[in-house]
PDB file of C-alpha atoms in Angstrom:
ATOM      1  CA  UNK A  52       2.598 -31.798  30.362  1.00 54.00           C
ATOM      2  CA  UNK A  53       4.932 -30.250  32.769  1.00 56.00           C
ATOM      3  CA  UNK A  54       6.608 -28.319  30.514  1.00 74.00           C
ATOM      4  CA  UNK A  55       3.284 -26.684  28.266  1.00 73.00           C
ATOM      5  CA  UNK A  56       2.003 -25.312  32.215  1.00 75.00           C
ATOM      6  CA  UNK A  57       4.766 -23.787  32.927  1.00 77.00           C
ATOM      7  CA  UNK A  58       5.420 -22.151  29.485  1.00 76.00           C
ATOM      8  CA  UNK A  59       1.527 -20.897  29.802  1.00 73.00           C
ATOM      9  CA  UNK A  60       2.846 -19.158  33.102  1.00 74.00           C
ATOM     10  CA  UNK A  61       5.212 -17.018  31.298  1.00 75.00           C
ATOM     11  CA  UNK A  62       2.384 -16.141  28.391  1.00 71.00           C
ATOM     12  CA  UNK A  63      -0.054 -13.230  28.504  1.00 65.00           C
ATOM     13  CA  UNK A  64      -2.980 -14.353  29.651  1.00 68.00           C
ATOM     14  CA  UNK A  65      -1.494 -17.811  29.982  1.00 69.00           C
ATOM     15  CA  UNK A  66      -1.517 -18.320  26.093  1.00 68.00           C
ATOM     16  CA  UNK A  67      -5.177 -17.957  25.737  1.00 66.00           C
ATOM     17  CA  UNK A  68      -6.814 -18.967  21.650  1.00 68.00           C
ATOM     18  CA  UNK A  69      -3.631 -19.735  20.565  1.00 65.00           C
ATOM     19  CA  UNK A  70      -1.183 -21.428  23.021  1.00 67.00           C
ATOM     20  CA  UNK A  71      -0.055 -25.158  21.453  1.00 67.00           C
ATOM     21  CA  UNK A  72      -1.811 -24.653  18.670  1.00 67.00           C
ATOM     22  CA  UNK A  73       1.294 -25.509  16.164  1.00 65.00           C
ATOM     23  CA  UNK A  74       2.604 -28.647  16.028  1.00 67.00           C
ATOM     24  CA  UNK A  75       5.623 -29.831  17.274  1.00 64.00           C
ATOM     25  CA  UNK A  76       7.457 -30.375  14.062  1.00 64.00           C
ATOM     26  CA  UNK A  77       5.955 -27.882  12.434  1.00 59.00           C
ATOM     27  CA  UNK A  78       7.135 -25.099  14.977  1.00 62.00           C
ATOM     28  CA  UNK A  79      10.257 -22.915  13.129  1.00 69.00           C
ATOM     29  CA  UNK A  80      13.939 -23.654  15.020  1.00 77.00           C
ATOM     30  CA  UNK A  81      16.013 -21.612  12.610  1.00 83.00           C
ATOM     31  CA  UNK A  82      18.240 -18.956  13.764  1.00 87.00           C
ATOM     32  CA  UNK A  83      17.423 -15.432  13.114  1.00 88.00           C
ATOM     33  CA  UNK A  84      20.815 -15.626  10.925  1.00 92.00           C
ATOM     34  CA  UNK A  85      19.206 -18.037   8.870  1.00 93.00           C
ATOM     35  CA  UNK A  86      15.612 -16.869   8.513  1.00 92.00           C
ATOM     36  CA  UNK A  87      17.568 -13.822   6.877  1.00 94.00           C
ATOM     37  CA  UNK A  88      19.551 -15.640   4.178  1.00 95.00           C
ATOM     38  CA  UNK A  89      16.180 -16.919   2.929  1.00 95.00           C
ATOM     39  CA  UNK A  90      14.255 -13.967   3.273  1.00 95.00           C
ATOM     40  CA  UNK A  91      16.585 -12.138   1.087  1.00 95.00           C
ATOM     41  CA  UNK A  92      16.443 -15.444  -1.351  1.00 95.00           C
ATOM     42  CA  UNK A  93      12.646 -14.759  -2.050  1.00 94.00           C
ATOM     43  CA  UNK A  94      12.429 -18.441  -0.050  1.00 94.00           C
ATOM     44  CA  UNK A  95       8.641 -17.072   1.075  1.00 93.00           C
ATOM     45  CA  UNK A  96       5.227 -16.210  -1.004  1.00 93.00           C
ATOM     46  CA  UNK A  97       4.437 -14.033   1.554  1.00 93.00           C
ATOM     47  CA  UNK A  98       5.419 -12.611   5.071  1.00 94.00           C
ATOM     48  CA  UNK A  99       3.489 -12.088   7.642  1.00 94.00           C
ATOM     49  CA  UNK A 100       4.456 -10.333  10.600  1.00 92.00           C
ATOM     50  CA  UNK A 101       2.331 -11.663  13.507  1.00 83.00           C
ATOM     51  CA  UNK A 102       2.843  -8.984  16.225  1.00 81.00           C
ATOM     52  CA  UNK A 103       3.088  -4.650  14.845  1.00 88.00           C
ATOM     53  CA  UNK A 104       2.467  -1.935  16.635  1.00 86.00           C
ATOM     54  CA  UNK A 105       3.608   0.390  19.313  1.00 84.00           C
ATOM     55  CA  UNK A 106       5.512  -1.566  21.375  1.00 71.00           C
ATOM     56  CA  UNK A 107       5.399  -4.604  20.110  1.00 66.00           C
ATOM     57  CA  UNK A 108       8.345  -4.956  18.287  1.00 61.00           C
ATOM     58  CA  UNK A 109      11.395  -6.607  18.672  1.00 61.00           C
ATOM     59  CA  UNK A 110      13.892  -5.539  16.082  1.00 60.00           C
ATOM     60  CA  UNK A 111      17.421  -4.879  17.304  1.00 58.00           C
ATOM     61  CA  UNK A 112      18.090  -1.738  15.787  1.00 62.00           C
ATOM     62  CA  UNK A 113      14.388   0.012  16.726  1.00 66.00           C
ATOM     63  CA  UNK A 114      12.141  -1.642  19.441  1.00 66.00           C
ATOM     64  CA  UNK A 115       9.232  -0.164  17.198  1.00 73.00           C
ATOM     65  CA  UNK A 116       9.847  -2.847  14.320  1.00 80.00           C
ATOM     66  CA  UNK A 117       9.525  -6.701  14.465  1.00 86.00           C
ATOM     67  CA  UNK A 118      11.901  -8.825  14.251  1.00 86.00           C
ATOM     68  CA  UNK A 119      13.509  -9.266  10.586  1.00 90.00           C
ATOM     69  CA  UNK A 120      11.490  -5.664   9.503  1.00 91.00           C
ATOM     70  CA  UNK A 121      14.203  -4.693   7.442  1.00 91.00           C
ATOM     71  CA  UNK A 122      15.653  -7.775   5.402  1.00 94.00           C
ATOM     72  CA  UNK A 123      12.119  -8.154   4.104  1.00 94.00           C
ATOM     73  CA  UNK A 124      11.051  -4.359   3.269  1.00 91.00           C
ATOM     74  CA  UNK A 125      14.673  -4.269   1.741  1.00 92.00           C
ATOM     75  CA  UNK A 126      13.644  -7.773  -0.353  1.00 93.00           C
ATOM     76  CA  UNK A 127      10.214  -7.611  -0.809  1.00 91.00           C
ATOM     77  CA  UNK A 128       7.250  -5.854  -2.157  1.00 86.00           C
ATOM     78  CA  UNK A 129       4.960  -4.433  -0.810  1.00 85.00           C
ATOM     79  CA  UNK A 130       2.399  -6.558  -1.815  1.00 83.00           C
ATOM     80  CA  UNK A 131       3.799  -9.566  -0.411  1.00 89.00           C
ATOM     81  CA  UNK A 132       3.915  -8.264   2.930  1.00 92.00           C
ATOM     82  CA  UNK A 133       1.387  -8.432   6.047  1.00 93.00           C
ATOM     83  CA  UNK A 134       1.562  -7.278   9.374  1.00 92.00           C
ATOM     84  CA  UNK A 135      -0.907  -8.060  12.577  1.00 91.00           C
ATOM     85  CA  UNK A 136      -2.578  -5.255  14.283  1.00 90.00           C
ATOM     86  CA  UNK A 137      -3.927  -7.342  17.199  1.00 85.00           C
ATOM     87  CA  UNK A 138      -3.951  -5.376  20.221  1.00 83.00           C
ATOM     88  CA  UNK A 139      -6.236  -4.364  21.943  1.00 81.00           C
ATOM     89  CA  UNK A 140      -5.534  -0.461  21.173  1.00 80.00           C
ATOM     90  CA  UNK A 141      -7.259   0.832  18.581  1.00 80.00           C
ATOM     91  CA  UNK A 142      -7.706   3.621  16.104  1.00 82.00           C
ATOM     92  CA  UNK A 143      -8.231   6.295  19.027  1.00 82.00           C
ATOM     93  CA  UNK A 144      -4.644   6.405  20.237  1.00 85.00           C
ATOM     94  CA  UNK A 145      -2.670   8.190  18.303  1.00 85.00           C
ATOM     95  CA  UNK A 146       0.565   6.191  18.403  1.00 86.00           C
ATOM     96  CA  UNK A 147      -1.277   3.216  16.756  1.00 87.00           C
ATOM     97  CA  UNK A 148      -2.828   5.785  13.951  1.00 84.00           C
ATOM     98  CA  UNK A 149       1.038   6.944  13.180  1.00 85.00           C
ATOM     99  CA  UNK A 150       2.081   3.458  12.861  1.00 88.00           C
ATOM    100  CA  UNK A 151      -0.277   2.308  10.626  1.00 87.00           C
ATOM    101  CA  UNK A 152       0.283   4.919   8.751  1.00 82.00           C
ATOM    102  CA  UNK A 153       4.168   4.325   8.680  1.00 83.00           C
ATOM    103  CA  UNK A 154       3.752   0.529   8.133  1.00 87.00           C
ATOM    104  CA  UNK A 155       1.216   1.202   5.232  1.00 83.00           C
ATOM    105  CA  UNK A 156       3.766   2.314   2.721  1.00 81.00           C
ATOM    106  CA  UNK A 157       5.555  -1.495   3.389  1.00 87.00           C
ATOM    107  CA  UNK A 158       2.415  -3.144   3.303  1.00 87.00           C
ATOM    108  CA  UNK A 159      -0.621  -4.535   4.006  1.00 88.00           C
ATOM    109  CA  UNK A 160      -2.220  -3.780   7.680  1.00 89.00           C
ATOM    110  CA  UNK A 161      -4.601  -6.078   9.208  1.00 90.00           C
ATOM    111  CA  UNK A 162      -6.495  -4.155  12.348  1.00 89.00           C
ATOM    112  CA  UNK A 163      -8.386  -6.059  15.053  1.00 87.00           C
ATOM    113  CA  UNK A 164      -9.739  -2.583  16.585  1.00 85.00           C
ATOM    114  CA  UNK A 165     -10.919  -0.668  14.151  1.00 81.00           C
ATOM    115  CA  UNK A 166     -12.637   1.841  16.137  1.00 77.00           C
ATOM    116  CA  UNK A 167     -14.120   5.607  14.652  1.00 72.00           C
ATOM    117  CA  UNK A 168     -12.628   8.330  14.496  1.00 67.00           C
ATOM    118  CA  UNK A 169     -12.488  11.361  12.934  1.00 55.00           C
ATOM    119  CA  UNK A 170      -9.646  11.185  10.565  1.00 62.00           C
ATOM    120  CA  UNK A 171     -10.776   7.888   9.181  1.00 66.00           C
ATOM    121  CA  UNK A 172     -12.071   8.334   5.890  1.00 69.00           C
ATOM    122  CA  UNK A 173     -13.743   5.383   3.755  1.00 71.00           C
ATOM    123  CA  UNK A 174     -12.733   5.178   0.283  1.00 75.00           C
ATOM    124  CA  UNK A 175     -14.321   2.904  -2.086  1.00 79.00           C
ATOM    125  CA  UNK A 176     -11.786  -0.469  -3.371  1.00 80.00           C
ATOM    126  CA  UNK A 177     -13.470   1.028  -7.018  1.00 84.00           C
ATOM    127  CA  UNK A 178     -11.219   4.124  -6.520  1.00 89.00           C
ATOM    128  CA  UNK A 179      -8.019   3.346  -4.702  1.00 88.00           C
ATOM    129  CA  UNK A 180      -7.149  -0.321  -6.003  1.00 87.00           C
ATOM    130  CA  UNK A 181      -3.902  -1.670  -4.024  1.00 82.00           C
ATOM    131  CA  UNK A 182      -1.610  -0.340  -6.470  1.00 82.00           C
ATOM    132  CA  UNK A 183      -2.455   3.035  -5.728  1.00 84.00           C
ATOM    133  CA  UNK A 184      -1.241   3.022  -2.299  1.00 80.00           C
ATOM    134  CA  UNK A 185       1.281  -0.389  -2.064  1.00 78.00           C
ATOM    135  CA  UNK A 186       3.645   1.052  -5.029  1.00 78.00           C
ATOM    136  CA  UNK A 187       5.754   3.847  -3.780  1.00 75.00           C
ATOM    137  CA  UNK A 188       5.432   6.066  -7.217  1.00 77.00           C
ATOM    138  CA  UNK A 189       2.101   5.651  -6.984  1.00 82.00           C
ATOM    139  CA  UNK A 190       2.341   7.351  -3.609  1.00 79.00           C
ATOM    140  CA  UNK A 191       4.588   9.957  -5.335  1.00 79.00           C
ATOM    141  CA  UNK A 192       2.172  10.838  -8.185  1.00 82.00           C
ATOM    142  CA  UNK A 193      -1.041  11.156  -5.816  1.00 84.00           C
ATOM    143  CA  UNK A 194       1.235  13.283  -3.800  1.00 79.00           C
ATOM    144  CA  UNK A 195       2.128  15.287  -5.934  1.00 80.00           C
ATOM    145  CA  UNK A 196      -1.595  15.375  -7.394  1.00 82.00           C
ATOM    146  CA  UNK A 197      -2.346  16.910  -3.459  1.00 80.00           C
ATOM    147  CA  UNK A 198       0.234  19.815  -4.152  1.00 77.00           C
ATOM    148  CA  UNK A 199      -1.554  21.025  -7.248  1.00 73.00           C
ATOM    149  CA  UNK A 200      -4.647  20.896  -5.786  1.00 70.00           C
ATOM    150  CA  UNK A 201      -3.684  22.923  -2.980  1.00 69.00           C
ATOM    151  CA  UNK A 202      -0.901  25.241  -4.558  1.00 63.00           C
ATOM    152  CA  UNK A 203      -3.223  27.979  -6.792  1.00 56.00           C
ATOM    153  CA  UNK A 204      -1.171  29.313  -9.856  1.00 53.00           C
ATOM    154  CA  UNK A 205       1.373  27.011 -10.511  1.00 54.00           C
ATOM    155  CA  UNK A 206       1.545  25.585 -14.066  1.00 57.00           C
ATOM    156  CA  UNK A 207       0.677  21.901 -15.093  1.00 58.00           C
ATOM    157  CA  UNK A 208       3.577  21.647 -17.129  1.00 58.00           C
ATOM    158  CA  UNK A 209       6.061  21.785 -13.422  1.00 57.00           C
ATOM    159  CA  UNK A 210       3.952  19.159 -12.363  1.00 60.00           C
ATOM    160  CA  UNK A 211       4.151  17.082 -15.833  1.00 63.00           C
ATOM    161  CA  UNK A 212       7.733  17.382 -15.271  1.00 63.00           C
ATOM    162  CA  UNK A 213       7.887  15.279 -12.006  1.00 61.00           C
ATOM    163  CA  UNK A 214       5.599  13.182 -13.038  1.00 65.00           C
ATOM    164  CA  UNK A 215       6.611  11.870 -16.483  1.00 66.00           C
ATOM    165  CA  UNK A 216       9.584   9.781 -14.707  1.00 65.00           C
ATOM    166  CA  UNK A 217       7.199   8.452 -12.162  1.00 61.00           C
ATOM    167  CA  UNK A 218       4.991   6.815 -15.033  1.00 63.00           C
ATOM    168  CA  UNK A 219       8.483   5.361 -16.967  1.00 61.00           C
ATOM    169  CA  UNK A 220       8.226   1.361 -16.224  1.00 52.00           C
ATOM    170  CA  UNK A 221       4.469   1.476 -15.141  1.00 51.00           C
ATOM    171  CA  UNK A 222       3.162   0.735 -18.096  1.00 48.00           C
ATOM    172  CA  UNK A 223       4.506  -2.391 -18.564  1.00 46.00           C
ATOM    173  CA  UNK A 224       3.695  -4.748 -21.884  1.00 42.00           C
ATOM    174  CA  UNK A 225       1.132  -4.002 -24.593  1.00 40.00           C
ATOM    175  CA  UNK A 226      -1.357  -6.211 -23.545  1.00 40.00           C
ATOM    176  CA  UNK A 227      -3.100  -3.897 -20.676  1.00 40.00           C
ATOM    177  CA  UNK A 228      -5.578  -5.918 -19.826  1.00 40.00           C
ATOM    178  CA  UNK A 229      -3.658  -8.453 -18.224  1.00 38.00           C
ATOM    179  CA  UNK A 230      -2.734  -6.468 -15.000  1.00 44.00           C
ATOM    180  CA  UNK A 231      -5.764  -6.631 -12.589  1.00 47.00           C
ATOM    181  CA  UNK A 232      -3.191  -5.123  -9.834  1.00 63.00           C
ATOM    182  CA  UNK A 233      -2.308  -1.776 -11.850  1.00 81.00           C
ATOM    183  CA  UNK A 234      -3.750   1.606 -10.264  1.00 86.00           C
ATOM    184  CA  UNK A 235      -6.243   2.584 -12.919  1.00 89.00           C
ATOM    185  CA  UNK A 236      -7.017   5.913 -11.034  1.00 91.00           C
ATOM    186  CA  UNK A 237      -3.431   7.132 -11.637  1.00 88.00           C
ATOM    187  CA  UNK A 238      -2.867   6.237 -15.186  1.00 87.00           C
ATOM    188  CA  UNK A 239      -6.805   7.959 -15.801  1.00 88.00           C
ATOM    189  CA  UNK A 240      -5.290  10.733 -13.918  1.00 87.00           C
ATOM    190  CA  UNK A 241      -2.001  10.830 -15.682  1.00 83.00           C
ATOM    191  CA  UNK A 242      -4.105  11.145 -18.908  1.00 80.00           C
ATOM    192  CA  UNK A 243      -5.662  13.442 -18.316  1.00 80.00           C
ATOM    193  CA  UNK A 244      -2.474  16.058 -17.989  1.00 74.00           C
ATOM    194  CA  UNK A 245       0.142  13.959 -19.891  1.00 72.00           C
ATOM    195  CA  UNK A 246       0.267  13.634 -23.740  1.00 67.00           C
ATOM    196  CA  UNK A 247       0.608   9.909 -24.222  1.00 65.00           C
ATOM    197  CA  UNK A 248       3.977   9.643 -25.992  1.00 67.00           C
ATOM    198  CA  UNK A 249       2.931   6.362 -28.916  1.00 70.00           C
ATOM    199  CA  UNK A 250      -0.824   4.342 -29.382  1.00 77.00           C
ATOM    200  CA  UNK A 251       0.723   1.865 -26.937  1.00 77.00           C
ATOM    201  CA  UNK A 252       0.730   4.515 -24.144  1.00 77.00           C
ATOM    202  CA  UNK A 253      -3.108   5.629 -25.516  1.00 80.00           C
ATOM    203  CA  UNK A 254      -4.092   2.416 -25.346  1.00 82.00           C
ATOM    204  CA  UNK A 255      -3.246   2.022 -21.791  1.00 81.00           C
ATOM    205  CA  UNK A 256      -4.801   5.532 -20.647  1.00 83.00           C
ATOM    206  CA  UNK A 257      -7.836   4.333 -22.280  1.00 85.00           C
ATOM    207  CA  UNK A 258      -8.044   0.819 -20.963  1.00 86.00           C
ATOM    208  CA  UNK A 259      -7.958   2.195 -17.534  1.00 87.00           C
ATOM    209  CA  UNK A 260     -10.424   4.717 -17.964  1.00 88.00           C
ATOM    210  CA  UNK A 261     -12.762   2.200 -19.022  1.00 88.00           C
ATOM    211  CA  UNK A 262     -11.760   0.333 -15.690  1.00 88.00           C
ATOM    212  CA  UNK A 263     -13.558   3.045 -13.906  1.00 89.00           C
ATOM    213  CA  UNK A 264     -15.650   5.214 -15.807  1.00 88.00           C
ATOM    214  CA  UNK A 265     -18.857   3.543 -13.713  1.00 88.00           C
ATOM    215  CA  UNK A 266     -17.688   5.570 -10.605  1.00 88.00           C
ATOM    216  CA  UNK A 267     -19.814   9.194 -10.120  1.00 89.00           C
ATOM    217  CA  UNK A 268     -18.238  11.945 -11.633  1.00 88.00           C
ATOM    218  CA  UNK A 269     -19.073  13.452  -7.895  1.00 90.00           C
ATOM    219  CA  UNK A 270     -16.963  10.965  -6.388  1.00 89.00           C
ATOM    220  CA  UNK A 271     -13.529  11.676  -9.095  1.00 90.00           C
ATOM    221  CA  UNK A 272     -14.773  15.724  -7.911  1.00 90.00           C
ATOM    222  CA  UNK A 273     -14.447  14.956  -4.649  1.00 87.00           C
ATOM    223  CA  UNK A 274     -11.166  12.794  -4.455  1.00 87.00           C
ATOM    224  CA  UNK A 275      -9.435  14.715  -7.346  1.00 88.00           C
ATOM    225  CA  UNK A 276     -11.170  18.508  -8.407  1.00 87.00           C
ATOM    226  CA  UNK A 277     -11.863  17.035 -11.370  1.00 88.00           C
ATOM    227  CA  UNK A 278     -14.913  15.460 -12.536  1.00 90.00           C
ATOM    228  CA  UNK A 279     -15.303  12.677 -15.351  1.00 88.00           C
ATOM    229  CA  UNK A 280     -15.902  14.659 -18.062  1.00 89.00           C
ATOM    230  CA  UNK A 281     -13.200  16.848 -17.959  1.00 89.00           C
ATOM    231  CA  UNK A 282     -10.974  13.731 -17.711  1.00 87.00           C
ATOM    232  CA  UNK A 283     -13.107  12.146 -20.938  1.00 86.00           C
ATOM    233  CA  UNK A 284     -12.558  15.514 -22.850  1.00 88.00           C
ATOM    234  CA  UNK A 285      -8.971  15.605 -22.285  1.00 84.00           C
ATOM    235  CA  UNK A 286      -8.707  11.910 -23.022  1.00 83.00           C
ATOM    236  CA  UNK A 287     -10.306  11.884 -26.478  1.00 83.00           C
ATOM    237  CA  UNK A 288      -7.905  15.257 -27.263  1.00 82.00           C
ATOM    238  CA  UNK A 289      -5.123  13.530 -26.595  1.00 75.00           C
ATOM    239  CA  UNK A 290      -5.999   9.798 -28.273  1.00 76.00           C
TER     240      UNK A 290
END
C-alpha cells in the first residue's frame, strides 16, 4: 500500500531482500525499556544482533555498539550471543578487523565479506573448539600461554601460579565426558605444566587429551612449542 512505498523510500536501497518480510503481528512493538527487563530475565535462547560493525550501531552511550549491547553482554554468555557482519566492508579495512576482534570476546561473529588478508590465519575447529575463545579464562590461559612462549627464562612455576585460579570451576562434575563444549586444548595444555591436584582432576586431563590426540604433533608445535609427545610424557608423569 501507500504506506509500505513510502517506508521503502526512507530504506537503503529501498528495502531490497528483506523489506516486509515479517509479518505484521509478528513485528516486535516493545519499548527499549522493556526489551531490557527481559533481556536481563534470560527471557531469550539466544540474541542476535542484526546490524555490527563500524558505524552501524546505535547504542546511546557509544554509536559503535547496537542497541541493547550492554544489558545482554552484562546477562549473557558468550555463547548465546550473535552479531551480523553484513556490510559490504570486509576484512581489508582495518576498522572492521578491530571490531571483530573486539566483538569476538562477547560472541559469535557472522561475516558476509570475508575477504584475504594477511593477518587471517585458519585454524582447524579440531584445535580451537568454541570454548577456547568464547570463555574469557580461556582467553586468559592461552594468553598467558603467548607470554611464555615469547618471554625466554622465566620459570613455569610464575606461570602455574596465574594459571591454577584460571582452571578453579572449569572442571566441572566427574563425569567429563558429558561436556562436548569444554576447550580440550587448554585442559591438555594445563596438563601438561600443572600437577593434577586428585584422580578426578587426572581423569579430566586425560579425557581431553584423548579428545585430540589425532591432531599432528606438527600442528600442537606450531600453535603451542610443544609437540604431542612431550605433552603425553608429562601426562603419564603426572597420572
Amino acid at each position: 500500500g501507500q504506506n509500505a512505498t513510502e517506508m521503502r523510500k526512507r530504506m537503503y536501497g529501498a528495502g531490497f531482500s528483506y523489506a516486509g518480510r515479517v509479518q505484521q503481528g509478528l513485528r516486535a512493538t516493545i519499548s527499549k525499556e522493556e526489551a531490557e527487563k527481559r533481556i536481563r530475565a534470560l527471557e531469550f535462547d539466544v540474541i542476535v544482533f542484526g546490524k555490527v560493525g563500524p558505524g552501524g550501531g546505535g547504542d546511546d552511550d557509544d554509536p559503535m555498539l547496537p542497541p541493547l549491547f550492554r544489558p545482554v553482554i552484562e546477562t549473557y554468555p558468550p555463547q548465546r550471543v550473535v552479531g551480523l557482519y553484513g556490510s559490504d566492508e570486509g576484512l581489508q579495512w582495518d576498522l572492521q578487523r578491530k571490531h571483530i576482534r573486539s566483538f569476538g570476546r562477547y560472541g559469535y561473529c557472522l561475516v558476509r565479506e570475508i575477504d584475504p588478508v594477511a593477518e587471517l590465519r585458519i585454524v582447524p575447529r579440531t584445535l580451537w573448539q568454541p570454548a577456547c575463545w568464547l570463555e574469557r579464562r580461556w582467553r586468559d590461559f592461552f594468553h598467558l600461554w603467548r607470554q611464555r612462549q615469547d618471554v625466554v627464562g622465566v620459570e613455569d612455576t610464575i606461570y602455574q601460579a596465574a594459571w591454577e585460579p584460571l582452571l578453579e570451576g572449569l572442571s566441572g562434575g566427574d563425569d567429563v565426558a558429558v561436556a562436548s563444549t569444554r576447550c580440550w586444548t587448554g585442559y591438555t595444555l594445563a596438563g601438561h605444566l600443572i600437577a593434577p591436584k586428585d584422580n578426578r582432576m587426572c581423569r579430566l586431563f586425560g579425557h581431553a587429551a584423548r579428545e585430540v590426540s589425532s591432531l599432528p604433533s606438527a600442528l600442537w608445535v606450531s600453535e603451542f612449542a610443544v609437540s604431542w609427545e612431550e605433552i603425553y610424557t608429562r601426562l603419564c608423569e603426572f597420572c
